[in-house]
Tab-separated table of C-alpha atoms in Angstrom:
chain	number	residue	atom	x	y	z
S	1	UNK	CA	86.118	84.754	137.449
S	2	UNK	CA	84.799	86.520	134.474
S	3	UNK	CA	87.056	87.170	131.532
S	4	UNK	CA	86.414	89.716	128.478
S	5	UNK	CA	88.443	88.151	125.739
S	6	UNK	CA	89.611	90.615	123.575
S	7	UNK	CA	90.142	90.821	119.609
S	8	UNK	CA	93.880	89.969	119.834
S	9	UNK	CA	96.622	91.343	117.344
S	10	UNK	CA	96.249	89.715	114.042
S	11	UNK	CA	99.362	91.028	112.384
S	12	UNK	CA	101.737	93.750	112.326
S	13	UNK	CA	99.754	95.949	110.103
S	14	UNK	CA	96.330	94.822	111.228
S	15	UNK	CA	94.205	96.994	113.482
S	16	UNK	CA	90.617	95.488	113.047
S	17	UNK	CA	88.863	92.337	112.238
S	18	UNK	CA	85.411	91.311	111.116
S	19	UNK	CA	83.434	88.706	112.918
S	20	UNK	CA	82.437	86.219	110.162
S	21	UNK	CA	81.067	83.239	112.349
S	22	UNK	CA	81.138	82.068	115.994
S	23	UNK	CA	82.329	78.570	116.872
S	24	UNK	CA	80.688	78.927	120.135
S	25	UNK	CA	77.429	79.668	121.728
S	26	UNK	CA	76.429	81.123	125.283
S	27	UNK	CA	76.573	78.302	127.732
S	28	UNK	CA	79.338	76.176	125.780
S	29	UNK	CA	82.309	74.813	127.798
S	30	UNK	CA	85.616	75.602	125.671
S	31	UNK	CA	89.058	74.363	126.189
S	32	UNK	CA	92.540	76.467	126.111
S	33	UNK	CA	93.455	77.171	122.743
S	34	UNK	CA	89.842	76.018	121.246
S	35	UNK	CA	88.923	78.098	118.208
S	36	UNK	CA	86.051	80.274	119.407
S	37	UNK	CA	85.555	82.595	116.288
S	38	UNK	CA	86.188	82.960	112.546
S	39	UNK	CA	87.695	86.351	112.021
S	40	UNK	CA	88.394	88.284	108.626
S	41	UNK	CA	90.741	90.925	108.096
S	42	UNK	CA	91.915	92.656	104.869
S	43	UNK	CA	94.869	90.112	104.607
S	44	UNK	CA	93.450	86.696	105.470
S	45	UNK	CA	90.676	84.691	107.470
S	46	UNK	CA	91.778	83.068	110.552
S	47	UNK	CA	90.375	81.251	113.754
S	48	UNK	CA	90.636	82.946	117.267
S	49	UNK	CA	91.758	80.603	119.982
S	50	UNK	CA	90.302	80.790	123.371
S	51	UNK	CA	92.920	82.561	125.743
S	52	UNK	CA	91.349	80.297	128.646
S	53	UNK	CA	89.389	77.175	129.580
S	54	UNK	CA	85.939	78.066	130.740
S	55	UNK	CA	82.430	78.686	130.112
S	56	UNK	CA	80.998	81.250	127.373
S	57	UNK	CA	78.785	83.675	129.266
S	58	UNK	CA	78.266	86.191	126.395
S	59	UNK	CA	79.045	87.159	122.840
S	60	UNK	CA	80.035	90.761	122.789
S	61	UNK	CA	79.874	91.007	118.878
S	62	UNK	CA	77.690	90.157	116.016
S	63	UNK	CA	78.295	88.201	112.867
S	64	UNK	CA	79.573	90.569	110.342
S	65	UNK	CA	80.748	93.313	112.723
S	66	UNK	CA	83.961	94.687	112.745
S	67	UNK	CA	85.808	95.454	115.963
S	68	UNK	CA	89.185	96.971	116.747
S	69	UNK	CA	92.036	95.062	117.979
S	70	UNK	CA	91.884	94.991	121.760
S	71	UNK	CA	88.041	95.317	121.834
S	72	UNK	CA	86.054	92.793	123.836
S	73	UNK	CA	84.504	90.182	121.671
S	74	UNK	CA	83.343	87.169	124.253
S	75	UNK	CA	82.866	86.880	128.035
S	76	UNK	CA	84.341	83.691	129.510
S	77	UNK	CA	83.486	82.444	133.213
S	78	UNK	CA	86.806	80.750	133.697
S	79	UNK	CA	86.524	79.677	137.345
S	80	UNK	CA	89.270	79.928	140.180
S	81	UNK	CA	91.589	77.087	138.698
S	82	UNK	CA	91.014	77.427	134.914
S	83	UNK	CA	93.982	77.516	132.947
S	84	UNK	CA	94.465	81.059	131.363
S	85	UNK	CA	97.058	81.960	128.441
S	86	UNK	CA	99.548	84.681	129.264
S	87	UNK	CA	97.727	87.070	126.918
S	88	UNK	CA	94.174	86.776	128.271
S	89	UNK	CA	92.132	89.779	128.750
S	90	UNK	CA	94.141	92.323	126.914
S	91	UNK	CA	96.568	92.347	124.132
S	92	UNK	CA	100.145	91.616	125.086
S	93	UNK	CA	102.042	95.096	125.874
S	94	UNK	CA	105.271	93.332	125.604
S	95	UNK	CA	105.513	93.304	121.640
S	96	UNK	CA	105.122	96.951	121.593
S	97	UNK	CA	107.628	97.852	124.294
S	98	UNK	CA	110.263	95.582	122.517
S	99	UNK	CA	112.669	97.814	120.444
S	100	UNK	CA	112.364	96.911	116.543
S	101	UNK	CA	115.622	95.517	115.034
S	102	UNK	CA	117.705	98.171	113.306
S	103	UNK	CA	116.915	98.619	109.546
S	104	UNK	CA	118.868	100.673	107.000
S	105	UNK	CA	116.129	103.020	105.530
S	106	UNK	CA	116.395	106.464	103.960
S	107	UNK	CA	113.577	108.125	105.828
S	108	UNK	CA	110.987	106.775	108.510
S	109	UNK	CA	108.444	104.403	107.586
S	110	UNK	CA	105.446	105.933	105.676
S	111	UNK	CA	103.264	105.121	108.737
S	112	UNK	CA	105.394	107.549	110.778
S	113	UNK	CA	105.121	110.397	108.428
S	114	UNK	CA	101.203	110.222	107.865
S	115	UNK	CA	99.025	112.818	109.528
S	116	UNK	CA	96.821	111.871	112.564
S	117	UNK	CA	93.696	110.284	111.397
S	118	UNK	CA	90.410	112.163	111.803
S	119	UNK	CA	88.326	111.071	114.661
S	120	UNK	CA	84.942	109.348	113.861
S	121	UNK	CA	82.615	106.655	114.931
S	122	UNK	CA	81.938	103.704	112.978
S	123	UNK	CA	79.559	102.194	115.592
S	124	UNK	CA	76.613	100.230	113.818
S	125	UNK	CA	78.255	100.675	110.266
S	126	UNK	CA	79.125	97.654	108.352
S	127	UNK	CA	82.849	98.425	107.340
S	128	UNK	CA	85.332	96.142	105.600
S	129	UNK	CA	89.021	96.127	107.491
S	130	UNK	CA	90.108	97.675	103.899
S	131	UNK	CA	87.586	100.198	103.899
S	132	UNK	CA	88.195	101.439	107.456
S	133	UNK	CA	91.709	101.442	106.748
S	134	UNK	CA	91.395	103.920	103.758
S	135	UNK	CA	89.099	105.969	105.685
S	136	UNK	CA	91.471	106.582	108.385
S	137	UNK	CA	94.431	107.170	105.833
S	138	UNK	CA	92.486	109.657	104.038
S	139	UNK	CA	90.778	111.341	107.070
S	140	UNK	CA	87.281	110.779	105.767
S	141	UNK	CA	84.045	110.349	107.895
S	142	UNK	CA	82.208	107.499	106.977
S	143	UNK	CA	78.852	109.014	107.938
S	144	UNK	CA	79.306	111.764	105.239
S	145	UNK	CA	79.596	108.920	102.513
S	146	UNK	CA	77.011	107.278	100.593
S	147	UNK	CA	77.650	103.468	100.054
S	148	UNK	CA	76.978	102.071	96.545
S	149	UNK	CA	77.638	98.337	97.581
S	150	UNK	CA	74.903	95.581	98.633
S	151	UNK	CA	72.482	97.216	100.976
S	152	UNK	CA	74.107	100.843	100.899
S	153	UNK	CA	77.272	99.463	102.199
S	154	UNK	CA	80.276	101.668	101.504
S	155	UNK	CA	83.026	100.176	99.213
S	156	UNK	CA	86.585	101.117	98.735
S	157	UNK	CA	85.509	102.681	95.302
S	158	UNK	CA	83.374	105.046	97.462
S	159	UNK	CA	86.167	106.182	99.398
S	160	UNK	CA	88.448	106.497	96.736
S	161	UNK	CA	85.778	108.625	94.878
S	162	UNK	CA	85.320	110.821	97.705
S	163	UNK	CA	89.009	111.393	98.315
S	164	UNK	CA	89.274	114.242	95.986
S	165	UNK	CA	87.222	116.321	98.408
S	166	UNK	CA	87.873	114.841	101.739
S	167	UNK	CA	84.578	114.821	103.927
S	168	UNK	CA	82.426	115.113	100.708
S	169	UNK	CA	79.730	112.609	100.028
S	170	UNK	CA	80.970	110.098	97.337
S	171	UNK	CA	77.930	110.789	95.203
S	172	UNK	CA	79.086	114.580	94.694
S	173	UNK	CA	82.424	113.732	93.625
S	174	UNK	CA	82.881	114.831	89.730
S	175	UNK	CA	82.855	111.852	87.229
S	176	UNK	CA	83.879	112.073	83.782
S	177	UNK	CA	82.379	108.666	83.216
S	178	UNK	CA	80.071	105.880	85.162
S	179	UNK	CA	81.657	104.834	88.198
S	180	UNK	CA	83.289	101.519	87.812
S	181	UNK	CA	81.543	98.656	89.105
S	182	UNK	CA	77.979	100.576	88.596
S	183	UNK	CA	76.586	98.533	85.778
S	184	UNK	CA	74.229	95.792	87.181
S	185	UNK	CA	73.775	92.233	85.569
S	186	UNK	CA	70.546	91.315	84.434
S	187	UNK	CA	69.160	88.443	86.341
S	188	UNK	CA	67.337	85.896	84.058
S	189	UNK	CA	64.896	83.119	85.239
S	190	UNK	CA	66.893	80.152	86.246
S	191	UNK	CA	69.817	82.116	86.869
S	192	UNK	CA	71.879	81.396	90.294
S	193	UNK	CA	72.476	84.394	92.428
S	194	UNK	CA	74.729	84.101	95.494
S	195	UNK	CA	76.478	86.785	97.451
S	196	UNK	CA	80.040	87.556	96.977
S	197	UNK	CA	82.038	85.792	99.809
S	198	UNK	CA	84.387	87.977	101.912
S	199	UNK	CA	87.370	86.791	100.378
S	200	UNK	CA	86.347	87.544	97.038
S	201	UNK	CA	85.109	90.756	97.744
S	202	UNK	CA	88.638	91.540	99.167
S	203	UNK	CA	90.438	90.005	96.166
S	204	UNK	CA	88.211	92.148	93.819
S	205	UNK	CA	88.757	95.236	95.685
S	206	UNK	CA	92.595	94.651	95.856
S	207	UNK	CA	92.807	93.845	92.037
S	208	UNK	CA	90.921	96.943	91.159
S	209	UNK	CA	92.887	99.240	93.409
S	210	UNK	CA	96.048	97.788	92.024
S	211	UNK	CA	94.862	98.461	88.339
S	212	UNK	CA	93.905	101.975	89.354
S	213	UNK	CA	97.029	103.147	91.450
S	214	UNK	CA	99.845	101.660	89.256
S	215	UNK	CA	101.011	101.735	85.459
S	216	UNK	CA	101.003	98.070	84.399
S	217	UNK	CA	102.083	96.388	81.620
S	218	UNK	CA	103.368	92.903	80.604
S	219	UNK	CA	106.782	91.665	79.003
S	220	UNK	CA	107.681	88.202	78.119
S	221	UNK	CA	110.235	86.051	76.794
S	222	UNK	CA	110.434	82.247	75.927
S	223	UNK	CA	112.903	80.012	77.981
S	224	UNK	CA	114.537	76.801	77.431
S	225	UNK	CA	114.094	74.687	80.437
S	226	UNK	CA	115.397	71.431	79.116
S	227	UNK	CA	118.270	71.094	81.246
S	228	UNK	CA	116.197	72.146	84.768
S	229	UNK	CA	113.636	69.455	83.845
S	230	UNK	CA	116.225	66.982	83.251
S	231	UNK	CA	117.906	67.582	86.718
S	232	UNK	CA	114.631	67.479	88.512
S	233	UNK	CA	113.828	64.295	86.957
S	234	UNK	CA	117.018	62.880	88.007
S	235	UNK	CA	116.844	63.865	91.572
S	236	UNK	CA	113.210	63.653	92.418
S	237	UNK	CA	113.061	60.318	93.812
S	238	UNK	CA	116.077	60.914	95.833
S	239	UNK	CA	114.777	64.337	97.095
S	240	UNK	CA	111.530	62.753	98.066
S	241	UNK	CA	113.344	59.951	99.904
S	242	UNK	CA	115.993	62.360	102.001
S	243	UNK	CA	113.450	65.499	102.363
S	244	UNK	CA	110.178	64.110	102.086
S	245	UNK	CA	109.218	66.511	99.412
S	246	UNK	CA	108.465	65.994	95.609
S	247	UNK	CA	110.421	68.914	93.943
S	248	UNK	CA	108.468	70.716	91.594
S	249	UNK	CA	109.526	73.094	88.697
S	250	UNK	CA	108.267	75.794	90.625
S	251	UNK	CA	110.883	75.314	93.269
S	252	UNK	CA	113.929	75.718	90.412
S	253	UNK	CA	112.149	78.904	88.961
S	254	UNK	CA	111.834	80.397	92.240
S	255	UNK	CA	115.263	79.742	93.187
S	256	UNK	CA	116.704	81.196	89.583
S	257	UNK	CA	114.068	84.306	90.231
S	258	UNK	CA	115.576	85.191	93.670
S	259	UNK	CA	118.981	84.958	92.176
S	260	UNK	CA	118.104	86.938	89.215
S	261	UNK	CA	116.586	89.657	91.483
S	262	UNK	CA	119.965	90.401	93.171
S	263	UNK	CA	121.238	91.607	89.916
S	264	UNK	CA	118.103	93.643	89.170
S	265	UNK	CA	117.166	95.562	92.371
S	266	UNK	CA	114.510	97.653	90.640
S	267	UNK	CA	112.223	94.694	90.390
S	268	UNK	CA	112.566	93.984	94.153
S	269	UNK	CA	111.775	97.506	95.209
S	270	UNK	CA	108.445	99.397	96.339
S	271	UNK	CA	107.598	102.904	95.281
S	272	UNK	CA	106.055	105.623	97.604
S	273	UNK	CA	104.654	108.544	95.064
S	274	UNK	CA	103.406	110.431	98.043
S	275	UNK	CA	106.706	110.328	99.940
S	276	UNK	CA	108.744	110.663	96.730
S	277	UNK	CA	110.723	107.456	97.659
S	278	UNK	CA	111.723	104.020	96.318
S	279	UNK	CA	112.619	101.425	98.784
S	280	UNK	CA	115.109	98.816	97.521
S	281	UNK	CA	114.756	95.836	99.570
S	282	UNK	CA	117.715	94.165	100.936
S	283	UNK	CA	116.212	90.685	101.144
S	284	UNK	CA	113.626	88.891	99.239
S	285	UNK	CA	110.091	88.468	100.604
S	286	UNK	CA	108.873	85.989	97.838
S	287	UNK	CA	104.970	85.891	97.572
S	288	UNK	CA	103.615	82.593	96.299
S	289	UNK	CA	100.097	82.895	94.785
S	290	UNK	CA	97.884	79.845	96.152
S	291	UNK	CA	94.972	78.719	94.468
S	292	UNK	CA	93.009	77.981	97.801
S	293	UNK	CA	89.231	76.957	98.011
S	294	UNK	CA	88.442	80.245	99.518
S	295	UNK	CA	90.134	82.370	96.667
S	296	UNK	CA	93.489	83.465	95.783
S	297	UNK	CA	95.945	83.956	98.751
S	298	UNK	CA	99.703	85.090	98.413
S	299	UNK	CA	101.441	84.069	101.499
S	300	UNK	CA	105.279	85.135	101.799
S	301	UNK	CA	108.425	83.191	102.034
S	302	UNK	CA	110.710	85.664	104.139
S	303	UNK	CA	114.556	85.861	103.327
S	304	UNK	CA	113.963	83.646	100.301
S	305	UNK	CA	117.522	84.451	98.782
S	306	UNK	CA	118.978	82.100	101.796
S	307	UNK	CA	117.183	79.307	100.616
S	308	UNK	CA	118.169	76.274	98.007
S	309	UNK	CA	115.566	74.918	95.662
S	310	UNK	CA	114.923	72.138	98.390
S	311	UNK	CA	114.293	74.839	100.892
S	312	UNK	CA	111.994	76.709	98.686
S	313	UNK	CA	110.135	73.487	97.755
S	314	UNK	CA	109.563	72.777	101.633
S	315	UNK	CA	108.629	76.216	102.067
S	316	UNK	CA	105.937	76.229	99.426
S	317	UNK	CA	104.428	73.162	100.352
S	318	UNK	CA	104.033	74.243	103.750
S	319	UNK	CA	102.599	77.600	103.027
S	320	UNK	CA	100.218	76.224	100.375
S	321	UNK	CA	98.957	73.451	102.708
S	322	UNK	CA	98.436	75.902	105.591
S	323	UNK	CA	96.687	78.369	103.064
S	324	UNK	CA	94.102	75.675	101.904
S	325	UNK	CA	93.466	74.752	105.451
S	326	UNK	CA	93.012	78.130	106.505
S	327	UNK	CA	95.924	78.161	109.083
S	328	UNK	CA	97.607	80.905	107.751
S	329	UNK	CA	98.236	83.817	109.969
S	330	UNK	CA	98.126	87.546	108.638
S	331	UNK	CA	101.711	87.861	109.284
S	332	UNK	CA	102.291	84.968	106.746
S	333	UNK	CA	100.989	87.427	104.123
S	334	UNK	CA	103.293	90.350	105.101
S	335	UNK	CA	106.545	91.499	103.890
S	336	UNK	CA	106.418	90.678	100.144
S	337	UNK	CA	108.812	92.384	97.830
S	338	UNK	CA	108.189	90.103	94.629
S	339	UNK	CA	105.683	87.754	93.673
S	340	UNK	CA	105.349	84.510	91.420
S	341	UNK	CA	102.007	83.146	90.390
S	342	UNK	CA	102.447	79.363	88.897
S	343	UNK	CA	99.392	79.490	86.149
S	344	UNK	CA	101.111	76.653	84.665
S	345	UNK	CA	99.996	74.582	87.069
S	346	UNK	CA	96.311	74.368	85.748
S	347	UNK	CA	97.483	74.582	82.110
S	348	UNK	CA	97.616	78.166	81.257
S	349	UNK	CA	100.049	79.127	78.168
S	350	UNK	CA	100.297	82.765	78.806
S	351	UNK	CA	99.284	85.136	81.625
S	352	UNK	CA	99.495	88.983	82.406
S	353	UNK	CA	99.145	88.926	86.160
S	354	UNK	CA	98.197	92.007	88.402
S	355	UNK	CA	100.818	93.446	90.604
S	356	UNK	CA	100.310	92.803	94.179
S	357	UNK	CA	100.908	96.277	95.252
S	358	UNK	CA	103.178	97.793	96.666
S	359	UNK	CA	105.426	95.249	94.975
S	360	UNK	CA	106.411	96.578	91.308
S	361	UNK	CA	107.012	93.071	89.774
S	362	UNK	CA	105.140	89.703	89.394
S	363	UNK	CA	106.290	86.817	87.311
S	364	UNK	CA	103.740	84.291	85.966
S	365	UNK	CA	105.236	81.004	85.079
S	366	UNK	CA	102.740	79.406	82.602
S	367	UNK	CA	102.669	75.622	81.634
S	368	UNK	CA	106.170	73.903	80.501
S	369	UNK	CA	105.347	71.898	77.487
S	370	UNK	CA	107.605	69.948	74.722
S	371	UNK	CA	108.055	72.050	71.491
S	372	UNK	CA	109.985	71.493	68.170
S	373	UNK	CA	112.829	74.230	68.007
S	374	UNK	CA	115.401	74.931	65.664
S	375	UNK	CA	118.841	74.912	66.914
S	376	UNK	CA	122.260	74.990	65.247
S	377	UNK	CA	124.341	72.059	66.032
S	378	UNK	CA	128.363	71.787	66.389
S	379	UNK	CA	128.743	72.010	62.578
S	380	UNK	CA	126.789	75.286	62.217
S	381	UNK	CA	123.834	73.483	60.674
S	382	UNK	CA	120.459	74.096	61.725
S	383	UNK	CA	118.325	71.283	63.159
S	384	UNK	CA	115.176	70.783	64.845
S	385	UNK	CA	115.098	69.296	68.208
S	386	UNK	CA	112.382	68.594	70.923
S	387	UNK	CA	112.927	70.905	73.974
S	388	UNK	CA	111.079	71.835	77.128
S	389	UNK	CA	109.995	75.197	76.598
S	390	UNK	CA	107.952	78.025	78.785
S	391	UNK	CA	107.255	81.528	78.845
S	392	UNK	CA	108.315	83.865	81.553
S	393	UNK	CA	105.634	86.659	81.650
S	394	UNK	CA	106.589	89.516	84.012
S	395	UNK	CA	104.027	92.408	84.838
S	396	UNK	CA	105.832	95.313	86.096
S	397	UNK	CA	104.988	98.788	87.412
S	398	UNK	CA	106.239	101.411	84.772
S	399	UNK	CA	106.127	104.315	87.150
S	400	UNK	CA	109.634	102.691	88.516
S	401	UNK	CA	110.362	99.884	85.982
S	402	UNK	CA	111.259	100.585	82.473
S	403	UNK	CA	110.582	98.140	79.341
S	404	UNK	CA	114.253	97.617	79.118
S	405	UNK	CA	114.731	97.082	82.882
S	406	UNK	CA	111.882	94.235	82.498
S	407	UNK	CA	113.687	92.485	79.384
S	408	UNK	CA	117.235	92.421	81.085
S	409	UNK	CA	115.622	90.845	83.970
S	410	UNK	CA	113.801	88.222	81.926
S	411	UNK	CA	116.505	87.326	79.640
S	412	UNK	CA	118.842	86.789	82.356
S	413	UNK	CA	116.336	84.801	84.248
S	414	UNK	CA	116.040	82.680	81.130
S	415	UNK	CA	119.783	82.163	80.755
S	416	UNK	CA	119.957	81.211	84.401
S	417	UNK	CA	117.430	78.570	84.055
S	418	UNK	CA	119.120	77.368	80.920
S	419	UNK	CA	122.481	77.094	82.414
S	420	UNK	CA	122.512	76.967	86.347
S	421	UNK	CA	124.178	74.265	88.367
S	422	UNK	CA	121.648	74.898	91.150
S	423	UNK	CA	124.139	74.760	93.951
S	424	UNK	CA	125.962	71.891	95.926
S	425	UNK	CA	122.933	70.600	97.652
S	426	UNK	CA	121.307	69.761	94.129
S	427	UNK	CA	124.800	68.363	92.945
S	428	UNK	CA	124.805	66.243	95.792
S	429	UNK	CA	121.567	64.877	95.295
S	430	UNK	CA	122.684	64.115	91.535
S	431	UNK	CA	125.629	62.324	92.623
S	432	UNK	CA	123.320	60.178	95.018
S	433	UNK	CA	120.996	59.663	92.042
S	434	UNK	CA	123.732	58.199	89.857
S	435	UNK	CA	125.460	56.017	92.496
């Protein structure tokens, strides 16, 4: 029989995807779960597996075409006895019918309050998933907009420019200064010109949107992590032998950060200006920025507050490996409430990271190095000692978080890094290392 393979659900908040490349061609024989296409969403690039074994009859979407979840993308001749996955032919309805687990919230989620989107067609238009989502949220008809991107493509900036007067062409929106990104580079002989990758374009749009929609600034403190580094050095071999991971300073810092967030809930929150609400998250969805070959990706460790440093190290190693191998699903990038970016892994001394909106806090952990420090000894005398020191750099959204809030969080985090016993699991590893 002939099976029309739909674009599957790619994450809880993803409703479309763009075909980046076909991994099969008409006439190819594919196996069950064999990758058939690479698809890009506004969250992540991922491969789509075949829901059945069979022969490719037709490709129903062109490369660079954006299609809705559930829309057919490929025809497959399966044969009478070909194995077929449970979700072949249509998105599984069971997930929608299953009641969501109870949550403690003060009001319906923003999606439930949003007005019905305007009805319009995007047939034949090349729109990124992020652009389509913003068009839908703002109720704008893309056919009324003039794109300023390559080839006349509509960008997020075009949509935002038109949002002042819904439905008006972006070119007629009033502007007090030239549009951001309007300046063009001067190309000289010998220069190499390459098109922006899809991931780089998504990163650029997100970073610009974050800076334009939040009130960001950065505060920093210097932290003494000598004791932390001593513990790490002591247990490293035992941890590797027992758990198969080489524990890093990031695991300790992440653990201390999660514990400190419990005392500073304003930094584990999200602000919704349109609804006039603040959501204080019960658990910590800890985003970890990963420097993947395709660009910056921020997968999320759910319920990070339940993990000790070893558990966090295992999860960090897992998500980093899958990010670099393009094995993350869109849901791996959802649910973040606070982010850490470990810029010190590449030698950065200081950083001012950009918020991963709608989160209101992101912590940069620059390099850890030995520095001479003036300390007071037991006799009250000043002495110079060599200590492991680092900066803790917190960017925060001043719409919700005040400078005093940020300072209290950072000083508490620095103190915890200097004095923490790290829990019974680490104590057990220390005992084993000393035995």
